[in-house]
């Protein structure tokens, strides 16, 4: 017997903004954005990134929220509602829900690393250690499968505890607690960065464009990150949009989320680069910036013990607010399409995500010899598939559908309902021409970069 509760709605505009911003603000803002900025030359990369946020990210975010609010359904159910059960247009719904679940499973493992480092920071493990010893801690963590599984289990349990409470009493209530704390922690680290000797050098690096360092690969990286940082293509915004009031201004709501997400990324960049420059280290440290370089930096700074605790607490909160949206996107599918109760759906999917995440936790130790795609271990393989194919394909299909196939009257009515009908011509042009073209270009080059074309060619020979 199916269970069909009435559709939950956000209790307040602030609740939605904090929940949606929490979904967008994750490790991508505080971990990935600073290191890819460092690798791609700083200011010119940031400028391209901001342009891409405006012309690619914002229109697609509005489209996803619009689909969710119009249908009052999960990502799969939304397209069934719009086009029927036999329609091809179910594809972006299925791809995005699958992406959300897979990311949820391995994101929890990575988030577990932040909990481990928070624990180390509380114990003062970075103080009085050599740079070599601190940098070696990360290798020790990834080589320890059982330890990663413990943190993975604890983090997924936190997500379960929040999502099982529902939209208002779970996600919204905790977003109103976690996001202000996250912003306060970031503000403290940001002020510390501004007061450090490397502040001006860090700000200059981030905001003074040097177009001689801007390569075509950097432009593609900026475009891709602008899309992924907003939680687009992974069912989260469609699901969160389905809980949104019909009177809410979609443009205003989307702008608030985008601006908050972008400001947090830039503040994190300033906070990190200022202290990195203060001790004379290189900003282009790559993925190891957070788990190798930053602990070394804190070990050399006055008050570094406290700064390390604040920083890894910030990372843990950012990861948590993101992962609850990924779990909710999958839970909403079982509730809407399969008639499951929220407790049953949440327990089942959280448990399944933990199990699916086990090979990720063992990828650099017990299962290190298991190469899934090419020479990639399990974690790298699933991350490559989801980041480079699932999310771009989902975003491409959604922008094409909304731009070319969905009724323009319905779209315009959704914007008019919140008082933003005036933006329809500009938004429709961007979602019809600019956004799909940009995502298609990123997708093409990612397929080329990851060797998919070569794989197809070999298969056809």
Coordinates of C-alpha atoms in Angstrom, one line a residue:
X1 CA 0.0 0.0 0.0
X2 CA 1.5 3.4 -1.0
X3 CA 2.0 6.2 1.3
X4 CA 1.3 9.7 -0.1
X5 CA 1.8 12.5 2.5
X6 CA 0.9 16.1 1.5
X7 CA 3.8 18.0 -0.1
X8 CA 6.0 19.6 2.5
X9 CA 7.0 23.2 2.0
X10 CA 9.8 25.4 3.4
X11 CA 8.5 27.2 6.4
X12 CA 10.3 30.5 5.4
X13 CA 12.2 32.1 2.6
X14 CA 15.3 32.2 4.9
X15 CA 15.0 28.5 5.5
X16 CA 15.0 27.8 1.7
X17 CA 17.9 30.2 1.1
X18 CA 20.1 28.6 3.8
X19 CA 19.2 25.1 2.8
X20 CA 19.8 25.7 -1.0
X21 CA 23.0 27.7 -0.2
X22 CA 24.1 24.9 2.1
X23 CA 23.6 22.4 -0.8
X24 CA 25.7 24.6 -3.0
X25 CA 28.3 25.5 -0.4
X26 CA 30.4 22.4 0.1
X27 CA 34.0 21.1 -0.2
X28 CA 34.0 22.5 -3.7
X29 CA 34.0 26.1 -2.4
X30 CA 36.4 25.7 0.4
X31 CA 38.6 22.9 -0.9
X32 CA 38.4 22.8 -4.7
X33 CA 37.9 26.4 -5.7
X34 CA 41.1 27.7 -3.9
X35 CA 43.3 25.0 -5.4
X36 CA 42.0 25.2 -9.0
X37 CA 42.4 29.0 -8.7
X38 CA 45.9 28.5 -7.6
X39 CA 46.7 26.1 -10.4
X40 CA 45.2 28.4 -13.0
X41 CA 46.8 31.7 -12.2
X42 CA 44.5 33.5 -9.9
X43 CA 42.6 36.6 -10.9
X44 CA 41.9 36.0 -14.6
X45 CA 40.5 32.5 -13.7
X46 CA 38.3 34.1 -11.0
X47 CA 36.9 36.6 -13.5
X48 CA 36.0 33.9 -16.0
X49 CA 34.5 31.9 -13.2
X50 CA 32.2 34.8 -12.2
X51 CA 31.0 35.3 -15.8
X52 CA 30.2 31.6 -16.1
X53 CA 28.3 31.7 -12.8
X54 CA 26.1 34.5 -14.3
X55 CA 25.5 33.2 -17.8
X56 CA 25.5 29.4 -17.2
X57 CA 25.0 28.6 -13.5
X58 CA 22.2 31.0 -12.6
X59 CA 19.9 30.3 -15.6
X60 CA 20.2 26.5 -15.1
X61 CA 19.6 26.9 -11.3
X62 CA 16.4 28.9 -12.1
X63 CA 15.3 26.2 -14.6
X64 CA 15.8 23.4 -12.0
X65 CA 13.9 25.3 -9.3
X66 CA 11.2 26.1 -11.8
X67 CA 10.7 22.5 -12.8
X68 CA 10.6 21.4 -9.1
X69 CA 8.1 24.1 -8.0
X70 CA 5.8 23.6 -11.1
X71 CA 5.5 19.8 -10.7
X72 CA 5.8 19.5 -6.9
X73 CA 7.8 16.3 -7.6
X74 CA 11.2 14.7 -7.2
X75 CA 13.6 14.9 -10.3
X76 CA 12.3 11.7 -11.9
X77 CA 8.6 12.4 -11.1
X78 CA 8.9 15.9 -12.4
X79 CA 9.7 14.8 -15.9
X80 CA 7.0 12.0 -15.8
X81 CA 4.5 14.7 -14.7
X82 CA 5.6 17.0 -17.6
X83 CA 6.0 14.5 -20.4
X84 CA 4.6 11.1 -19.4
X85 CA 6.0 7.8 -18.3
X86 CA 7.2 6.8 -21.8
X87 CA 9.0 10.0 -22.6
X88 CA 12.7 10.2 -23.3
X89 CA 12.8 13.3 -21.1
X90 CA 12.8 11.1 -18.0
X91 CA 16.5 10.6 -18.8
X92 CA 17.8 13.8 -17.0
X93 CA 15.7 12.9 -14.0
X94 CA 17.1 9.4 -13.7
X95 CA 20.7 10.6 -14.4
X96 CA 20.5 13.4 -11.8
X97 CA 19.0 11.1 -9.1
X98 CA 21.6 8.4 -9.8
X99 CA 24.4 11.1 -9.7
X100 CA 23.0 12.4 -6.3
X101 CA 23.1 9.0 -4.8
X102 CA 26.6 8.0 -6.1
X103 CA 28.1 11.4 -5.0
X104 CA 26.4 11.0 -1.6
X105 CA 28.1 7.6 -1.1
X106 CA 31.7 8.8 -1.9
X107 CA 31.3 12.4 -0.7
X108 CA 30.6 10.9 2.8
X109 CA 34.1 9.3 2.7
X110 CA 35.8 12.5 1.8
X111 CA 33.8 14.3 4.4
X112 CA 35.0 11.7 6.8
X113 CA 38.6 12.9 6.1
X114 CA 37.5 16.4 7.4
X115 CA 36.2 14.8 10.6
X116 CA 39.5 12.9 11.0
X117 CA 41.5 16.1 10.6
X118 CA 39.1 18.0 13.0
X119 CA 39.9 15.3 15.5
X120 CA 43.6 15.6 14.9
X121 CA 43.3 19.4 15.2
X122 CA 41.5 19.1 18.6
X123 CA 44.4 16.8 19.8
X124 CA 47.0 19.3 18.6
X125 CA 48.5 16.8 16.2
X126 CA 49.9 19.5 13.9
X127 CA 51.7 21.5 16.5
X128 CA 55.5 20.9 16.8
X129 CA 55.6 18.6 13.8
X130 CA 57.8 18.9 10.8
X131 CA 56.3 19.7 7.4
X132 CA 57.2 16.2 6.1
X133 CA 55.4 14.5 9.1
X134 CA 52.3 16.7 8.7
X135 CA 52.1 16.1 4.9
X136 CA 52.5 12.3 5.6
X137 CA 49.4 12.3 7.8
X138 CA 47.1 12.3 4.8
X139 CA 48.8 9.3 3.2
X140 CA 48.5 7.5 6.5
X141 CA 44.7 8.2 6.6
X142 CA 44.0 7.0 3.0
X143 CA 46.1 3.9 3.7
X144 CA 43.9 3.1 6.8
X145 CA 40.7 1.5 5.5
X146 CA 39.0 0.8 8.9
X147 CA 39.6 4.3 10.1
X148 CA 38.0 5.8 6.9
X149 CA 35.1 3.4 7.3
X150 CA 34.5 4.6 10.9
X151 CA 34.4 8.3 9.8
X152 CA 32.3 7.4 6.8
X153 CA 29.8 5.7 9.1
X154 CA 29.7 8.6 11.6
X155 CA 29.2 11.2 8.8
X156 CA 26.5 9.3 7.1
X157 CA 24.8 8.8 10.5
X158 CA 24.7 12.6 10.9
X159 CA 23.1 13.0 7.4
X160 CA 20.5 10.3 8.3
X161 CA 19.6 12.0 11.5
X162 CA 18.9 15.3 9.8
X163 CA 17.1 14.1 6.6
X164 CA 14.8 11.7 8.6
X165 CA 13.3 14.7 10.3
X166 CA 11.8 16.0 7.1
X167 CA 11.8 19.3 5.2
X168 CA 10.9 21.7 8.0
X169 CA 11.9 19.8 11.2
X170 CA 15.0 18.3 9.7
X171 CA 16.7 20.0 6.7
X172 CA 15.4 23.5 7.3
X173 CA 15.9 23.5 11.1
X174 CA 19.5 22.2 10.8
X175 CA 20.3 24.5 7.9
X176 CA 19.3 27.5 10.1
X177 CA 21.8 26.2 12.7
X178 CA 24.7 24.9 10.5
X179 CA 24.8 27.7 7.9
X180 CA 25.1 30.6 10.4
X181 CA 27.9 28.7 12.3
X182 CA 29.6 28.0 9.0
X183 CA 29.4 31.7 8.0
X184 CA 30.7 32.7 11.4
X185 CA 33.7 30.3 11.2
X186 CA 34.5 31.5 7.7
X187 CA 34.3 35.1 8.9
X188 CA 36.8 34.4 11.6
X189 CA 39.2 32.7 9.2
X190 CA 38.6 35.5 6.7
X191 CA 39.5 38.2 9.2
X192 CA 42.5 36.3 10.3
X193 CA 43.6 36.2 6.7
X194 CA 43.1 39.9 6.3
X195 CA 45.2 40.6 9.4
X196 CA 48.0 38.3 8.2
X197 CA 51.2 39.5 6.5
X198 CA 50.2 37.8 3.3
X199 CA 46.8 39.5 3.0
X200 CA 47.6 41.9 0.2
X201 CA 49.5 39.3 -1.7
X202 CA 46.5 36.9 -1.4
X203 CA 43.9 39.5 -2.4
X204 CA 46.1 40.5 -5.4
X205 CA 46.5 36.9 -6.5
X206 CA 42.8 36.4 -6.4
X207 CA 41.5 39.6 -8.0
X208 CA 44.2 41.0 -10.3
X209 CA 43.7 39.4 -13.7
X210 CA 46.8 38.2 -15.5
X211 CA 45.4 37.0 -18.8
X212 CA 48.8 35.6 -19.9
X213 CA 48.1 32.8 -17.4
X214 CA 44.6 32.1 -18.7
X215 CA 44.8 28.9 -20.9
X216 CA 41.9 27.3 -22.8
X217 CA 42.0 24.5 -20.2
X218 CA 41.6 27.1 -17.4
X219 CA 38.5 28.6 -19.1
X220 CA 37.0 25.1 -19.3
X221 CA 37.8 24.4 -15.7
X222 CA 36.1 27.7 -14.7
X223 CA 33.1 26.9 -16.7
X224 CA 32.8 23.4 -15.3
X225 CA 33.3 24.5 -11.7
X226 CA 30.7 27.2 -12.1
X227 CA 28.2 24.6 -13.0
X228 CA 29.1 22.0 -10.4
X229 CA 29.6 24.3 -7.5
X230 CA 25.9 25.2 -7.5
X231 CA 24.7 21.6 -7.1
X232 CA 23.3 21.6 -10.6
X233 CA 22.5 18.4 -12.5
X234 CA 22.3 16.3 -9.3
X235 CA 18.5 16.5 -8.5
X236 CA 19.1 18.6 -5.4
X237 CA 17.7 21.9 -6.8
X238 CA 14.7 20.3 -8.5
X239 CA 13.9 18.6 -5.2
X240 CA 14.4 21.7 -3.1
X241 CA 12.4 23.7 -5.7
X242 CA 9.5 21.3 -5.2
X243 CA 9.2 22.5 -1.6
X244 CA 9.2 26.2 -2.6
X245 CA 6.1 28.4 -2.3
X246 CA 4.4 29.5 -5.5
X247 CA 4.7 33.1 -4.3
X248 CA 8.5 33.0 -4.1
X249 CA 10.5 35.1 -6.6
X250 CA 12.6 32.5 -8.4
X251 CA 15.1 35.1 -9.7
X252 CA 15.6 36.6 -6.3
X253 CA 15.8 33.2 -4.6
X254 CA 18.3 31.9 -7.2
X255 CA 20.4 35.2 -7.0
X256 CA 20.6 35.0 -3.2
X257 CA 21.9 31.4 -3.4
X258 CA 24.3 32.1 -6.2
X259 CA 25.7 35.2 -4.5
X260 CA 26.1 33.5 -1.1
X261 CA 27.8 30.5 -2.7
X262 CA 30.2 32.8 -4.7
X263 CA 31.0 35.1 -1.8
X264 CA 31.8 32.1 0.4
X265 CA 34.1 30.7 -2.3
X266 CA 35.9 34.1 -2.6
X267 CA 36.2 34.5 1.2
X268 CA 37.6 31.0 1.5
X269 CA 40.1 31.9 -1.2
X270 CA 41.2 35.0 0.6
X271 CA 41.4 33.2 4.0
X272 CA 43.5 30.4 2.5
X273 CA 45.8 32.3 0.2
X274 CA 46.6 35.0 2.7
X275 CA 48.0 32.5 5.2
X276 CA 49.7 30.5 2.5
X277 CA 51.5 33.6 1.3
X278 CA 52.3 34.6 4.9
X279 CA 54.6 31.6 5.3
X280 CA 56.0 31.8 1.8
X281 CA 54.4 28.7 0.4
X282 CA 53.1 28.1 -3.1
X283 CA 49.4 28.7 -3.9
X284 CA 49.4 26.1 -6.7
X285 CA 49.5 23.2 -4.3
X286 CA 46.8 21.3 -6.1
X287 CA 44.3 18.9 -4.4
X288 CA 46.7 18.5 -1.4
X289 CA 46.2 22.2 -0.5
X290 CA 43.7 21.5 2.3
X291 CA 44.9 18.2 3.7
X292 CA 48.7 18.8 3.3
X293 CA 49.6 22.4 2.8
X294 CA 47.1 24.1 5.1
X295 CA 47.9 22.0 8.2
X296 CA 51.6 22.8 7.6
X297 CA 50.7 26.5 7.4
X298 CA 48.7 26.5 10.6
X299 CA 51.6 24.7 12.4
X300 CA 53.8 27.7 11.6
X301 CA 51.4 30.5 12.6
X302 CA 50.7 32.0 16.0
X303 CA 47.3 30.6 17.2
X304 CA 47.6 27.9 14.6
X305 CA 46.0 25.3 17.0
X306 CA 42.8 27.3 17.2
X307 CA 42.8 28.2 13.4
X308 CA 43.2 24.5 12.5
X309 CA 40.2 23.6 14.6
X310 CA 38.1 26.4 13.1
X311 CA 39.1 25.5 9.6
X312 CA 38.3 21.8 9.7
X313 CA 35.1 22.4 11.6
X314 CA 34.2 24.7 8.7
X315 CA 35.0 22.0 6.2
X316 CA 32.9 19.4 8.1
X317 CA 29.9 21.7 8.3
X318 CA 30.2 22.6 4.6
X319 CA 30.3 18.9 3.7
X320 CA 27.3 18.1 5.9
X321 CA 25.0 20.8 4.4
X322 CA 25.9 19.5 0.9
X323 CA 25.4 15.9 1.6
X324 CA 22.0 16.2 3.2
X325 CA 20.7 17.7 0.0
X326 CA 22.1 14.7 -2.0
X327 CA 20.5 12.2 0.3
X328 CA 17.2 14.2 0.3
X329 CA 17.2 14.1 -3.6
X330 CA 17.3 10.3 -3.5
X331 CA 14.9 10.0 -0.5
X332 CA 12.3 12.2 -2.3
X333 CA 12.3 9.8 -5.3
X334 CA 11.3 6.8 -3.1
X335 CA 8.7 8.9 -1.2
X336 CA 7.1 10.4 -4.4
X337 CA 7.4 7.6 -6.9
X338 CA 7.4 4.4 -4.7
X339 CA 5.2 5.6 -1.9
X340 CA 7.7 4.9 0.9
X341 CA 7.5 6.6 4.2
X342 CA 10.3 9.1 5.0
X343 CA 11.8 7.0 7.8
X344 CA 11.9 3.9 5.7
X345 CA 13.3 5.7 2.6
X346 CA 16.0 7.5 4.7
X347 CA 17.2 4.5 6.6
X348 CA 17.3 2.4 3.4
X349 CA 19.2 4.9 1.3
X350 CA 21.6 6.1 4.0
X351 CA 22.5 2.5 4.7
X352 CA 22.9 1.7 1.0
X353 CA 25.0 4.8 0.5
X354 CA 27.3 3.7 3.3
X355 CA 27.7 0.2 1.7
X356 CA 28.3 1.7 -1.8
X357 CA 30.8 4.0 -0.2
X358 CA 32.9 1.2 1.3
X359 CA 35.0 0.6 -1.9
X360 CA 35.8 4.3 -1.9
X361 CA 37.2 4.1 1.6
X362 CA 39.2 1.1 0.5
X363 CA 40.4 2.5 -2.8
X364 CA 43.8 3.5 -1.7
X365 CA 44.5 0.5 0.6
X366 CA 42.8 -2.9 0.4
X367 CA 41.4 -2.3 -3.1
X368 CA 44.3 -0.3 -4.4
X369 CA 45.1 -3.0 -7.1
X370 CA 41.5 -3.0 -8.4
X371 CA 41.5 -0.7 -11.4
X372 CA 38.0 -0.1 -12.6
X373 CA 38.4 2.3 -15.6
X374 CA 41.8 2.3 -17.1
X375 CA 44.4 2.8 -14.4
X376 CA 41.9 4.4 -12.0
X377 CA 40.9 2.9 -8.7
X378 CA 37.2 2.7 -7.7
X379 CA 37.0 6.2 -6.1
X380 CA 38.7 7.9 -9.0
X381 CA 36.6 5.9 -11.5
X382 CA 33.1 6.8 -10.1
X383 CA 34.2 10.4 -9.5
X384 CA 35.3 10.7 -13.1
X385 CA 32.1 9.2 -14.4
X386 CA 29.8 11.3 -12.3
X387 CA 31.6 14.6 -12.5
X388 CA 32.6 14.4 -16.2
X389 CA 29.5 12.6 -17.6
X390 CA 26.5 12.3 -15.4
X391 CA 26.3 15.9 -14.2
X392 CA 27.1 17.6 -17.6
X393 CA 24.6 15.3 -19.5
X394 CA 21.9 16.0 -16.9
X395 CA 22.5 19.8 -17.1
X396 CA 22.7 19.7 -20.9
X397 CA 19.4 17.7 -21.1
X398 CA 17.7 20.0 -18.6
X399 CA 18.8 23.2 -20.4
X400 CA 17.7 21.9 -23.8
X401 CA 14.4 20.7 -22.5
X402 CA 13.5 23.9 -20.7
X403 CA 14.9 26.1 -23.5
X404 CA 13.3 24.3 -26.5
X405 CA 10.6 21.8 -25.5
X406 CA 8.9 23.0 -22.3
X407 CA 5.9 25.3 -22.8
X408 CA 7.1 28.9 -22.7
X409 CA 3.8 29.9 -21.2
X410 CA 4.3 27.7 -18.1
X411 CA 7.8 29.0 -17.7
X412 CA 6.7 32.6 -17.9
X413 CA 3.9 32.0 -15.4
X414 CA 6.4 30.5 -12.9
X415 CA 8.5 33.7 -13.1
X416 CA 5.4 36.0 -13.1
X417 CA 4.1 34.2 -10.0
X418 CA 7.0 35.5 -8.0
X419 CA 7.1 38.9 -9.6
X420 CA 10.1 38.2 -12.0
X421 CA 8.3 38.0 -15.3
X422 CA 10.4 40.9 -16.7
X423 CA 13.5 38.7 -16.7
X424 CA 11.9 36.0 -18.9
X425 CA 13.4 37.2 -22.3
X426 CA 16.9 37.4 -21.0
X427 CA 16.7 34.1 -19.0
X428 CA 15.1 32.3 -21.9
X429 CA 17.8 33.4 -24.3
X430 CA 20.5 32.2 -21.9
X431 CA 18.9 28.8 -21.1
X432 CA 18.1 28.2 -24.8
X433 CA 21.4 29.1 -26.4
X434 CA 24.2 30.0 -24.0
X435 CA 23.9 27.5 -21.2
X436 CA 23.5 24.4 -23.3
X437 CA 26.3 25.4 -25.6
X438 CA 28.7 26.1 -22.7
X439 CA 27.8 22.7 -21.0
X440 CA 28.2 20.9 -24.3
X441 CA 31.7 22.4 -24.8
X442 CA 32.7 21.3 -21.3
X443 CA 31.3 17.8 -21.9
X444 CA 33.1 17.5 -25.2
X445 CA 36.5 18.4 -23.8
X446 CA 35.9 16.2 -20.7
X447 CA 35.2 13.3 -23.0
X448 CA 38.3 14.0 -24.9
X449 CA 40.4 14.5 -21.8
X450 CA 39.3 11.3 -20.1
X451 CA 39.9 9.2 -23.2
X452 CA 36.3 8.3 -24.0
X453 CA 36.7 9.0 -27.7
X454 CA 39.8 6.8 -27.9
X455 CA 37.9 4.1 -26.0
X456 CA 35.0 4.2 -28.6
X457 CA 37.5 4.2 -31.5
X458 CA 39.2 1.1 -30.1
X459 CA 35.8 -0.6 -29.5
X460 CA 34.8 0.0 -33.2
X461 CA 38.1 -1.4 -34.6

